[in-house]
Amino acid sequence: MTVLRPFLRLWLSLLALTVAMPALGHGLNVFASVEGETLIVESKFSSGRVPQVGTVRIYDGYDVLVHETEVTGESAMRLPLPDWSTGLKVEVDIGDGHDGYWILTPADVRRQQAEPES
Amino acid sequence: MKTWFLCLSLFWWALTPALAQDRVTIYTVSYPLAYFAERLAGDEARVFFPAPQDRDPAFWRPPIAVIADYQEADLILLNGAGYADWTANASLPRAALVDTSRAFRSRLIETESITHSHGGDGEHTHAAVASHVWLDFQLAAEQAEAVADALKRFLPAEKIEAELSALQADLNRLDQQVMKLTSSAPLLASHPRYQYLARRSGLTIESVEWPAGETPTESQWQALDALLVQWPQVRVFLWEAEPTADAQRGIVERGLTAVWFDLADHRPAEGDFMTRMEKNLNALQQALDEAP
């Protein structure tokens, strides 16, 4: 399981991005996951290109902004996991009306944290 | 006697939560799907449609606590066609998801396409589709069938089939009413939501884009007047939501007959999906009959 974990996350990311695509007609595909105390944020255009500029905003379950940072251009940004007790909404906004988000419920975070570390 | 009554009460008190837990838990993204599920499953299911009355379920993003409730459901009924697109942005259990318009995906109506580029990414086109599929009652019947198929995983198939036949008969009756609607003149609507009704009936329904339940601004009235110059034969105007008195007056002053054709995204204040649609169709039929 430990060896498979990176592949599992990659597969889940691809699956989520693929499922999200039809509904995100005019947006950006965003996926977030948790590894221990790290929040992993992935965003891509449907072409597969990774945005180079933009803003990542993280909101808690009450829609209160808890963290904001700039897009780094990496395919997977690693951020410190904020307080997730009410859940998290991870939003990537690259301007010109292009944005996307992913929602993590507390159960999602608990389940992902329970998976063994790679 | 009192002791027996007390024992019986305690027995039922203990049993009720257990019975409730045995019922299928269904979450939906629109009222029509909740209605179909309630008709098909009856008391065997607990059906939840949590969108607040003052929010448009097509665009509403539920709070995370509500999304957590969706995650716990036995079935999550999706409308598809881009309706409630938040469902593609959260981890919902695949086994519970039912896309009720999947079977007729090729018959969805494309509404717009936007061509643009992201820096050096080259030009590309985004397509959008009309989402209020249930306004074609033949498609609504197919949605009901998808709900029925999903319910058969939990409930006796014979019961579900019987309820489905009755529901589809009601939807066919609405469809026959739609097929009787005729008008040589186009209709105007307050919002572009009637694409499936138009296609099925053969009516031409053009639209403005006014916010639901608000009085149009001066510039919005001017835009309507410009459309009426373009289509002077228009006599019937469809409101997607109950209009304000000023809005209604403005329509009547322009010589149009106004019809409130409720989309039924939400549970109606009175009656249910079927009675609301009958009311819509009767009002529209009457307006078309009386139009000069």
CSV table of C-alpha atoms in Angstrom, one decimal:
chain,number,residue,atom,x,y,z
A,1,MET,CA,0.0,0.0,0.0
A,2,THR,CA,2.9,2.3,0.9
A,3,VAL,CA,4.5,1.8,-2.5
A,4,LEU,CA,1.2,2.2,-4.3
A,5,ARG,CA,0.2,5.4,-2.5
A,6,PRO,CA,1.7,7.9,-5.1
A,7,PHE,CA,0.2,5.9,-7.9
A,8,LEU,CA,-3.2,5.8,-6.1
A,9,ARG,CA,-3.1,9.6,-5.6
A,10,LEU,CA,-2.1,10.2,-9.2
A,11,TRP,CA,-5.0,7.9,-10.4
A,12,LEU,CA,-7.5,9.6,-8.0
A,13,SER,CA,-6.3,13.0,-9.3
A,14,LEU,CA,-6.7,12.1,-12.9
A,15,LEU,CA,-10.1,10.5,-12.2
A,16,ALA,CA,-11.3,13.6,-10.3
A,17,LEU,CA,-10.0,16.0,-13.0
A,18,THR,CA,-11.6,13.9,-15.7
A,19,VAL,CA,-14.9,13.7,-13.9
A,20,ALA,CA,-14.8,17.5,-13.2
A,21,MET,CA,-14.1,18.5,-16.8
A,22,PRO,CA,-17.6,18.4,-18.3
A,23,ALA,CA,-19.0,20.6,-15.5
A,24,LEU,CA,-16.1,23.1,-15.6
A,25,GLY,CA,-16.8,24.2,-19.1
A,26,HIS,CA,-15.2,27.6,-18.7
A,27,GLY,CA,-13.0,27.0,-15.8
A,28,LEU,CA,-9.9,25.4,-14.5
A,29,ASN,CA,-9.7,21.8,-13.2
A,30,VAL,CA,-8.7,21.8,-9.5
A,31,PHE,CA,-8.1,18.9,-7.2
A,32,ALA,CA,-6.9,18.9,-3.6
A,33,SER,CA,-5.8,16.1,-1.4
A,34,VAL,CA,-4.2,15.6,2.0
A,35,GLU,CA,-1.0,13.8,3.0
A,36,GLY,CA,-0.4,13.9,6.7
A,37,GLU,CA,-0.3,17.6,7.6
A,38,THR,CA,0.3,18.7,3.9
A,39,LEU,CA,-2.4,20.0,1.6
A,40,ILE,CA,-1.6,19.1,-2.1
A,41,VAL,CA,-3.2,21.4,-4.6
A,42,GLU,CA,-3.2,20.5,-8.3
A,43,SER,CA,-4.7,22.6,-11.1
A,44,LYS,CA,-4.7,22.2,-14.9
A,45,PHE,CA,-6.3,23.4,-18.0
A,46,SER,CA,-8.1,20.8,-20.1
A,47,SER,CA,-5.1,20.8,-22.4
A,48,GLY,CA,-3.0,19.6,-19.5
A,49,ARG,CA,-1.1,22.8,-19.1
A,50,VAL,CA,-0.4,24.0,-15.6
A,51,PRO,CA,-1.2,27.7,-14.8
A,52,GLN,CA,1.9,29.8,-14.1
A,53,VAL,CA,0.2,32.7,-12.4
A,54,GLY,CA,-2.8,33.1,-10.1
A,55,THR,CA,-3.9,32.8,-6.5
A,56,VAL,CA,-4.7,29.9,-4.3
A,57,ARG,CA,-7.3,30.6,-1.6
A,58,ILE,CA,-8.3,28.2,1.1
A,59,TYR,CA,-11.6,28.7,2.9
A,60,ASP,CA,-12.9,26.8,5.9
A,61,GLY,CA,-16.4,25.3,6.2
A,62,TYR,CA,-17.9,28.7,7.1
A,63,ASP,CA,-16.4,30.2,3.9
A,64,VAL,CA,-13.9,32.2,5.8
A,65,LEU,CA,-10.5,32.7,4.1
A,66,VAL,CA,-7.8,30.9,6.1
A,67,HIS,CA,-4.9,30.9,3.7
A,68,GLU,CA,-3.9,32.7,0.5
A,69,THR,CA,-0.8,32.2,-1.6
A,70,GLU,CA,0.4,32.7,-5.2
A,71,VAL,CA,0.4,29.9,-7.8
A,72,THR,CA,4.0,28.6,-8.2
A,73,GLY,CA,3.7,26.9,-11.6
A,74,GLU,CA,4.3,23.5,-10.1
A,75,SER,CA,1.8,20.7,-11.1
A,76,ALA,CA,1.3,19.9,-7.4
A,77,MET,CA,1.7,22.7,-4.8
A,78,ARG,CA,2.3,21.5,-1.3
A,79,LEU,CA,0.9,23.7,1.5
A,80,PRO,CA,0.6,23.4,5.2
A,81,LEU,CA,-2.7,21.9,6.1
A,82,PRO,CA,-4.9,24.5,7.8
A,83,ASP,CA,-7.5,23.7,10.5
A,84,TRP,CA,-9.8,21.3,8.6
A,85,SER,CA,-12.3,20.6,11.4
A,86,THR,CA,-15.2,22.3,9.4
A,87,GLY,CA,-13.8,21.2,6.0
A,88,LEU,CA,-11.9,23.1,3.4
A,89,LYS,CA,-12.6,24.7,0.0
A,90,VAL,CA,-9.5,25.1,-2.1
A,91,GLU,CA,-9.9,27.7,-4.9
A,92,VAL,CA,-7.4,28.5,-7.7
A,93,ASP,CA,-8.1,31.8,-9.5
A,94,ILE,CA,-6.0,32.7,-12.5
A,95,GLY,CA,-8.0,35.8,-13.5
A,96,ASP,CA,-10.1,36.6,-16.5
A,97,GLY,CA,-13.0,34.6,-15.0
A,98,HIS,CA,-10.9,31.4,-14.9
A,99,ASP,CA,-11.1,29.6,-11.6
A,100,GLY,CA,-11.9,26.3,-10.1
A,101,TYR,CA,-12.3,24.7,-6.7
A,102,TRP,CA,-12.2,21.5,-4.8
A,103,ILE,CA,-14.0,20.7,-1.6
A,104,LEU,CA,-12.6,18.5,1.1
A,105,THR,CA,-15.1,17.5,3.9
A,106,PRO,CA,-13.8,16.6,7.3
A,107,ALA,CA,-14.4,13.0,6.4
A,108,ASP,CA,-12.3,13.3,3.2
A,109,VAL,CA,-9.4,14.7,5.3
A,110,ARG,CA,-9.7,12.0,8.0
A,111,ARG,CA,-9.9,9.2,5.4
A,112,GLN,CA,-6.8,10.5,3.5
A,113,GLN,CA,-4.8,11.1,6.7
A,114,ALA,CA,-5.6,7.5,7.7
A,115,GLU,CA,-3.9,6.2,4.6
A,116,PRO,CA,-0.3,5.2,5.3
A,117,GLU,CA,2.5,7.7,4.5
A,118,SER,CA,4.6,7.1,1.4
B,1,MET,CA,-53.4,-1.4,31.1
B,2,LYS,CA,-51.1,1.6,31.7
B,3,THR,CA,-48.1,-0.8,32.0
B,4,TRP,CA,-49.0,-2.4,28.6
B,5,PHE,CA,-49.4,1.0,27.0
B,6,LEU,CA,-46.1,2.1,28.4
B,7,CYS,CA,-44.3,-1.0,27.2
B,8,LEU,CA,-45.9,-0.6,23.7
B,9,SER,CA,-44.8,3.0,23.6
B,10,LEU,CA,-41.3,2.2,24.7
B,11,PHE,CA,-41.2,-0.6,22.0
B,12,TRP,CA,-42.2,1.8,19.2
B,13,TRP,CA,-39.8,4.5,20.6
B,14,ALA,CA,-37.0,2.0,20.4
B,15,LEU,CA,-38.1,0.7,17.0
B,16,THR,CA,-38.6,3.9,15.1
B,17,PRO,CA,-34.9,5.0,14.8
B,18,ALA,CA,-34.1,1.4,13.6
B,19,LEU,CA,-36.8,1.6,11.0
B,20,ALA,CA,-35.7,5.0,9.9
B,21,GLN,CA,-32.1,3.7,9.5
B,22,ASP,CA,-33.4,0.9,7.3
B,23,ARG,CA,-34.9,3.4,4.8
B,24,VAL,CA,-32.9,4.4,1.8
B,25,THR,CA,-31.4,7.8,2.1
B,26,ILE,CA,-31.6,9.8,-1.1
B,27,TYR,CA,-30.1,13.3,-1.7
B,28,THR,CA,-31.1,15.1,-4.9
B,29,VAL,CA,-29.9,18.3,-6.6
B,30,SER,CA,-33.3,19.4,-7.9
B,31,TYR,CA,-37.0,19.2,-6.8
B,32,PRO,CA,-38.2,17.2,-9.8
B,33,LEU,CA,-35.7,14.4,-8.9
B,34,ALA,CA,-36.9,14.5,-5.3
B,35,TYR,CA,-40.5,14.2,-6.5
B,36,PHE,CA,-39.7,11.3,-8.7
B,37,ALA,CA,-37.8,9.5,-5.9
B,38,GLU,CA,-40.7,10.2,-3.5
B,39,ARG,CA,-43.3,8.9,-6.0
B,40,LEU,CA,-41.2,5.7,-6.7
B,41,ALA,CA,-40.0,4.8,-3.2
B,42,GLY,CA,-42.8,6.2,-1.1
B,43,ASP,CA,-42.2,5.6,2.7
B,44,GLU,CA,-39.3,3.3,1.9
B,45,ALA,CA,-36.9,6.2,1.4
B,46,ARG,CA,-36.0,9.5,3.1
B,47,VAL,CA,-35.6,12.0,0.3
B,48,PHE,CA,-33.6,15.2,0.9
B,49,PHE,CA,-33.4,18.2,-1.4
B,50,PRO,CA,-31.5,20.7,0.8
B,51,ALA,CA,-31.2,23.8,-1.5
B,52,PRO,CA,-32.7,26.8,0.2
B,53,GLN,CA,-35.9,28.3,-1.4
B,54,ASP,CA,-34.1,31.6,-2.2
B,55,ARG,CA,-31.2,30.0,-4.1
B,56,ASP,CA,-31.1,28.7,-7.6
B,57,PRO,CA,-30.3,25.0,-7.2
B,58,ALA,CA,-28.7,25.0,-10.7
B,59,PHE,CA,-25.9,27.2,-9.3
B,60,TRP,CA,-26.1,26.8,-5.6
B,61,ARG,CA,-22.9,25.6,-3.8
B,62,PRO,CA,-23.9,23.7,-0.7
B,63,PRO,CA,-22.0,24.4,2.6
B,64,ILE,CA,-19.4,21.8,3.3
B,65,ALA,CA,-21.5,20.4,6.1
B,66,VAL,CA,-24.3,19.7,3.6
B,67,ILE,CA,-21.8,18.1,1.2
B,68,ALA,CA,-20.8,15.8,4.0
B,69,ASP,CA,-24.5,14.8,4.3
B,70,TYR,CA,-24.5,14.0,0.5
B,71,GLN,CA,-21.5,11.8,1.0
B,72,GLU,CA,-23.4,9.7,3.5
B,73,ALA,CA,-26.4,9.1,1.2
B,74,ASP,CA,-27.3,5.7,-0.3
B,75,LEU,CA,-28.2,7.5,-3.6
B,76,ILE,CA,-27.3,10.9,-5.0
B,77,LEU,CA,-29.5,11.8,-7.8
B,78,LEU,CA,-27.9,14.2,-10.3
B,79,ASN,CA,-29.7,16.1,-13.1
B,80,GLY,CA,-26.6,16.2,-15.3
B,81,ALA,CA,-26.4,18.7,-18.1
B,82,GLY,CA,-24.3,21.0,-16.0
B,83,TYR,CA,-26.9,21.5,-13.4
B,84,ALA,CA,-25.5,21.7,-9.8
B,85,ASP,CA,-21.9,21.6,-11.1
B,86,TRP,CA,-20.5,21.6,-7.6
B,87,THR,CA,-21.0,17.8,-7.7
B,88,ALA,CA,-18.0,17.6,-9.9
B,89,ASN,CA,-15.9,19.5,-7.4
B,90,ALA,CA,-16.2,17.2,-4.4
B,91,SER,CA,-15.5,13.6,-3.6
B,92,LEU,CA,-19.0,12.0,-3.8
B,93,PRO,CA,-19.2,8.2,-3.6
B,94,ARG,CA,-19.3,6.8,-7.1
B,95,ALA,CA,-21.5,3.9,-6.1
B,96,ALA,CA,-24.2,6.3,-4.9
B,97,LEU,CA,-24.1,8.7,-7.9
B,98,VAL,CA,-26.9,8.5,-10.5
B,99,ASP,CA,-26.7,10.8,-13.5
B,100,THR,CA,-30.3,10.8,-14.5
B,101,SER,CA,-29.7,12.4,-18.0
B,102,ARG,CA,-26.8,10.1,-18.9
B,103,ALA,CA,-29.0,7.9,-21.2
B,104,PHE,CA,-30.0,10.9,-23.3
B,105,ARG,CA,-26.7,12.8,-23.3
B,106,SER,CA,-26.7,13.0,-27.1
B,107,ARG,CA,-30.1,14.8,-27.0
B,108,LEU,CA,-29.0,17.6,-24.7
B,109,ILE,CA,-29.3,21.0,-26.2
B,110,GLU,CA,-26.1,23.0,-26.7
B,111,THR,CA,-26.8,26.6,-25.8
B,112,GLU,CA,-23.6,28.6,-26.4
B,113,SER,CA,-20.0,28.2,-27.1
B,114,ILE,CA,-17.1,30.5,-26.2
B,115,THR,CA,-13.9,30.5,-28.1
B,116,HIS,CA,-10.8,32.0,-26.5
B,117,SER,CA,-7.2,31.3,-25.5
B,118,HIS,CA,-5.1,31.1,-22.4
B,119,GLY,CA,-1.8,32.7,-23.4
B,120,GLY,CA,0.1,30.4,-25.6
B,121,ASP,CA,-2.4,27.6,-25.1
B,122,GLY,CA,-4.1,28.3,-28.5
B,123,GLU,CA,-7.7,28.9,-29.2
B,124,HIS,CA,-10.3,26.5,-27.9
B,125,THR,CA,-14.1,26.3,-27.5
B,126,HIS,CA,-16.1,25.7,-24.4
B,127,ALA,CA,-19.6,24.3,-25.0
B,128,ALA,CA,-22.6,24.7,-22.6
B,129,VAL,CA,-25.8,22.8,-22.5
B,130,ALA,CA,-29.4,23.7,-21.4
B,131,SER,CA,-30.0,22.1,-18.0
B,132,HIS,CA,-33.8,22.1,-17.4
B,133,VAL,CA,-34.3,18.8,-19.2
B,134,TRP,CA,-37.4,17.9,-17.3
B,135,LEU,CA,-39.4,20.5,-19.2
B,136,ASP,CA,-39.5,17.9,-22.0
B,137,PHE,CA,-41.6,15.4,-20.2
B,138,GLN,CA,-40.4,12.5,-22.4
B,139,LEU,CA,-36.9,13.2,-21.0
B,140,ALA,CA,-38.4,13.6,-17.5
B,141,ALA,CA,-39.8,10.0,-18.0
B,142,GLU,CA,-36.3,8.8,-18.8
B,143,GLN,CA,-35.0,10.5,-15.7
B,144,ALA,CA,-37.7,8.8,-13.7
B,145,GLU,CA,-36.6,5.4,-15.2
B,146,ALA,CA,-33.0,6.1,-14.2
B,147,VAL,CA,-34.1,6.8,-10.6
B,148,ALA,CA,-36.2,3.6,-10.6
B,149,ASP,CA,-33.3,1.5,-11.8
B,150,ALA,CA,-31.1,2.9,-9.0
B,151,LEU,CA,-33.8,2.3,-6.4
B,152,LYS,CA,-34.1,-1.4,-7.5
B,153,ARG,CA,-30.8,-1.9,-5.8
B,154,PHE,CA,-32.4,-1.3,-2.5
B,155,LEU,CA,-36.2,-2.0,-2.9
B,156,PRO,CA,-38.3,-4.7,-4.4
B,157,ALA,CA,-38.3,-4.3,-8.2
B,158,GLU,CA,-42.0,-5.1,-8.6
B,159,LYS,CA,-43.1,-2.2,-6.4
B,160,ILE,CA,-40.8,0.2,-8.1
B,161,GLU,CA,-41.9,-0.9,-11.6
B,162,ALA,CA,-45.6,-0.4,-10.6
B,163,GLU,CA,-44.9,3.1,-9.3
B,164,LEU,CA,-42.7,3.9,-12.4
B,165,SER,CA,-45.6,2.9,-14.7
B,166,ALA,CA,-48.0,5.3,-12.9
B,167,LEU,CA,-45.4,8.1,-12.8
B,168,GLN,CA,-44.6,7.7,-16.5
B,169,ALA,CA,-48.3,7.7,-17.4
B,170,ASP,CA,-48.7,11.0,-15.6
B,171,LEU,CA,-45.6,12.4,-17.4
B,172,ASN,CA,-47.0,11.1,-20.8
B,173,ARG,CA,-50.2,13.0,-20.0
B,174,LEU,CA,-48.3,16.2,-19.6
B,175,ASP,CA,-46.4,15.5,-22.8
B,176,GLN,CA,-49.6,15.1,-24.7
B,177,GLN,CA,-50.7,18.5,-23.4
B,178,VAL,CA,-47.4,20.0,-24.6
B,179,MET,CA,-47.8,18.5,-28.0
B,180,LYS,CA,-51.2,20.3,-28.4
B,181,LEU,CA,-49.5,23.8,-27.8
B,182,THR,CA,-49.3,25.7,-31.1
B,183,SER,CA,-48.4,29.2,-32.0
B,184,SER,CA,-47.3,30.7,-35.3
B,185,ALA,CA,-45.8,33.6,-33.3
B,186,PRO,CA,-42.7,33.3,-31.2
B,187,LEU,CA,-42.9,33.6,-27.4
B,188,LEU,CA,-40.6,35.6,-25.1
B,189,ALA,CA,-39.3,34.4,-21.8
B,190,SER,CA,-37.7,36.2,-18.9
B,191,HIS,CA,-34.8,33.8,-18.8
B,192,PRO,CA,-33.4,31.2,-21.3
B,193,ARG,CA,-34.6,28.1,-19.5
B,194,TYR,CA,-37.3,26.7,-21.8
B,195,GLN,CA,-35.2,25.1,-24.5
B,196,TYR,CA,-36.5,21.6,-23.9
B,197,LEU,CA,-40.1,22.7,-23.8
B,198,ALA,CA,-39.6,24.6,-27.0
B,199,ARG,CA,-38.0,21.7,-28.8
B,200,ARG,CA,-40.6,19.2,-27.8
B,201,SER,CA,-43.6,21.5,-28.5
B,202,GLY,CA,-42.2,23.1,-31.7
B,203,LEU,CA,-42.8,26.6,-30.2
B,204,THR,CA,-40.2,29.3,-30.8
B,205,ILE,CA,-39.3,30.7,-27.4
B,206,GLU,CA,-36.8,33.6,-27.4
B,207,SER,CA,-35.7,35.1,-24.2
B,208,VAL,CA,-34.2,38.1,-22.3
B,209,GLU,CA,-32.0,37.4,-19.2
B,210,TRP,CA,-33.8,39.0,-16.3
B,211,PRO,CA,-33.1,38.1,-12.7
B,212,ALA,CA,-35.9,35.9,-11.3
B,213,GLY,CA,-38.5,37.8,-9.2
B,214,GLU,CA,-37.0,41.3,-9.7
B,215,THR,CA,-38.5,44.3,-11.4
B,216,PRO,CA,-36.5,44.9,-14.7
B,217,THR,CA,-34.4,48.0,-14.8
B,218,GLU,CA,-35.1,50.8,-17.4
B,219,SER,CA,-32.3,49.5,-19.7
B,220,GLN,CA,-33.8,46.0,-19.5
B,221,TRP,CA,-37.2,47.3,-20.5
B,222,GLN,CA,-35.5,49.1,-23.4
B,223,ALA,CA,-33.8,45.9,-24.5
B,224,LEU,CA,-37.3,44.2,-24.4
B,225,ASP,CA,-38.8,47.0,-26.5
B,226,ALA,CA,-36.0,46.5,-29.0
B,227,LEU,CA,-36.8,42.8,-29.2
B,228,LEU,CA,-40.5,43.6,-29.7
B,229,VAL,CA,-39.6,45.7,-32.7
B,230,GLN,CA,-37.6,42.8,-34.0
B,231,TRP,CA,-40.5,40.3,-33.3
B,232,PRO,CA,-43.7,42.4,-33.4
B,233,GLN,CA,-45.8,39.3,-33.6
B,234,VAL,CA,-44.9,38.2,-30.0
B,235,ARG,CA,-48.0,38.1,-27.8
B,236,VAL,CA,-47.1,35.8,-24.9
B,237,PHE,CA,-44.4,36.4,-22.2
B,238,LEU,CA,-43.2,33.6,-19.9
B,239,TRP,CA,-42.1,34.4,-16.4
B,240,GLU,CA,-39.8,31.9,-14.8
B,241,ALA,CA,-40.6,33.1,-11.3
B,242,GLU,CA,-43.6,34.9,-9.9
B,243,PRO,CA,-43.2,38.5,-11.2
B,244,THR,CA,-43.4,41.7,-9.1
B,245,ALA,CA,-46.5,43.9,-9.6
B,246,ASP,CA,-44.4,46.5,-11.5
B,247,ALA,CA,-42.9,43.9,-13.7
B,248,GLN,CA,-46.3,42.4,-14.5
B,249,ARG,CA,-47.7,45.8,-15.2
B,250,GLY,CA,-44.8,46.6,-17.6
B,251,ILE,CA,-45.5,43.4,-19.6
B,252,VAL,CA,-49.3,44.0,-19.8
B,253,GLU,CA,-48.7,47.7,-20.8
B,254,ARG,CA,-46.8,46.3,-23.9
B,255,GLY,CA,-49.8,44.4,-25.0
B,256,LEU,CA,-48.4,41.0,-23.9
B,257,THR,CA,-50.1,38.2,-22.1
B,258,ALA,CA,-48.0,37.2,-19.1
B,259,VAL,CA,-47.8,33.5,-18.0
B,260,TRP,CA,-45.9,32.4,-14.9
B,261,PHE,CA,-44.5,29.1,-16.1
B,262,ASP,CA,-42.7,27.8,-12.9
B,263,LEU,CA,-39.7,25.7,-13.7
B,264,ALA,CA,-40.2,23.7,-10.5
B,265,ASP,CA,-36.6,23.7,-9.5
B,266,HIS,CA,-38.0,24.1,-6.0
B,267,ARG,CA,-40.9,22.4,-4.2
B,268,PRO,CA,-43.9,24.5,-5.0
B,269,ALA,CA,-45.7,26.3,-2.1
B,270,GLU,CA,-48.9,24.3,-3.0
B,271,GLY,CA,-49.3,21.0,-4.7
B,272,ASP,CA,-46.4,19.1,-6.3
B,273,PHE,CA,-44.4,18.7,-9.5
B,274,MET,CA,-47.4,17.3,-11.4
B,275,THR,CA,-50.0,19.8,-10.3
B,276,ARG,CA,-47.6,22.7,-10.8
B,277,MET,CA,-46.8,21.6,-14.4
B,278,GLU,CA,-50.5,21.1,-15.1
B,279,LYS,CA,-51.1,24.6,-13.9
B,280,ASN,CA,-48.3,25.9,-16.1
B,281,LEU,CA,-49.5,24.2,-19.2
B,282,ASN,CA,-53.2,25.2,-18.7
B,283,ALA,CA,-52.1,28.8,-18.3
B,284,LEU,CA,-49.9,28.7,-21.4
B,285,GLN,CA,-52.6,27.0,-23.4
B,286,GLN,CA,-55.2,29.6,-22.4
B,287,ALA,CA,-52.7,32.5,-23.2
B,288,LEU,CA,-52.0,31.0,-26.7
B,289,ASP,CA,-55.7,30.4,-27.3
B,290,GLU,CA,-56.6,34.0,-26.4
B,291,ALA,CA,-53.6,35.6,-28.3
B,292,PRO,CA,-54.8,37.6,-31.3
